[in-house]
Amino acid sequence: MGTQYLRRTETARPTQARAHNRSLVLQHLFQSGPESRAELARSTGLTRVTMSALVDELLSEGLVQELGSEEPSGKVGKRGTLVGLSEDRWCIPAVNLTNDGSITGAILTPSGQITHRFREPHPLPGGNEGIEELATFCRALISHADSRILGLGVSSPGIINGEGFIEQAPNRGWYEVPLADILRERLGVEVHVANDANCLALAEYSFGGAAGDELLTIVVGQGLGAGLVAAGTLIQGAENAAGEIGHVTAMDNRDLPNSDLGAPQTCACGRTGCLETLMSETALREFTDGLDPGARDRVLAAIGTRLGIVLAPIVATLNVADIVASGPEALLAGSLLEACAREIRERTLPRSHRTLRVRLSKLGSDGGLRGAAVLVLSGRLGIA
Ligand SMILES: [Zn+2]
């Protein structure tokens, strides 16, 4: 058996160094906004000569633009010409398929601002029909782009590999679907497809005010999934199935005597008592429809407790600082997330949860779209 060593930072070859430096500059402009060449050199640790050549190269490709100069307030001397991402020359169309009742799309600027929105207020059909309809939706979306398309990003439920190949999205009846390839061929633009919870993790990490480098996102829609950033990197897992917490058993028959939730139910995956049977959007509505406020809170707290039981070992293992939920806010906010946080605290050491925040995503329903845009930035420019 071979020995495997931990990955180490190696001395980069010249071509790697160039690509690395390019993404370093683009990433910095993405996070900090426009800066002069001298400031960029200082903040990235590159020499002024290297920076000047890099900026010239990015200018000629139209990825960055010169934005005039700004007098620094209260300082002597003139600030150099500012360089920023080319907001007007490039755009990123993005699609979110999380909600089974509608398809949402948007066109975003390279810094993640939404300029146009689109919504198809009916469910995407399953199987091949759904792929056809998605292609039609995307074609209409990109026809509204008024600048060059950097790439199309798609955020979808399911187990999806790094090439945008959907290994399985059972709720939609998609198995072994090379979705990125299909859309790329049909639309003639670069396409990136990733799991919706992973997209939300990218969006939260880039735009959502995450406290640290460890972040877990929970996406409640047709199903339930999680996305994980650890040490500042999106974790895909050995089989691209990192974050598939929806099918962790969260209830069994031993829970029955004290349960507000009734008997464990059969899941779409064929097993019983999966977290998804309690916490998909449909399940949450079925559990709470018609209840008076007191009973509703009790049921939501019971579901939140189950979520906390599933999440506590993850918090203890990775020392996650932020758990961010996205989905039907009226059902998630309040009792459910509060019970979840309480349960995690009860089950872990104080050191593990001292800085933990369990909250709703501030990005709202735009999280998936903005994450799909970060996916494109990451795939095309090395930004994320
Ligand atoms: Zn299941």
mmCIF file of C-alpha atoms in Angstrom, residues 45 48 54 64 73 106 125 127 151 207 259 266 290 319 335 381:
data_model
loop_
_atom_site.group_PDB
_atom_site.id
_atom_site.type_symbol
_atom_site.label_atom_id
_atom_site.label_comp_id
_atom_site.label_asym_id
_atom_site.label_seq_id
_atom_site.Cartn_x
_atom_site.Cartn_y
_atom_site.Cartn_z
ATOM 1 C CA GLY A 45 2.755 41.071 -1.941
ATOM 2 C CA ARG A 48 5.271 46.690 -8.721
ATOM 3 C CA LEU A 54 -0.423 41.676 -14.784
ATOM 4 C CA VAL A 64 -10.417 44.907 -15.455
ATOM 5 C CA SER A 73 -8.231 62.532 1.746
ATOM 6 C CA ALA A 106 -30.833 36.585 -12.788
ATOM 7 C CA PRO A 125 -40.729 18.922 -14.831
ATOM 8 C CA GLY A 127 -36.424 13.841 -16.396
ATOM 9 C CA GLY A 151 -20.255 32.074 -17.990
ATOM 10 C CA PHE A 207 -21.018 38.029 0.425
ATOM 11 C CA SER A 259 -42.418 12.612 20.034
ATOM 12 C CA THR A 266 -40.428 6.706 4.673
ATOM 13 C CA GLY A 290 -53.605 24.105 10.662
ATOM 14 C CA ASN A 319 -15.398 23.736 15.075
ATOM 15 C CA SER A 335 -38.400 28.062 17.346
ATOM 16 C CA LEU A 381 -11.053 33.458 -13.014
#
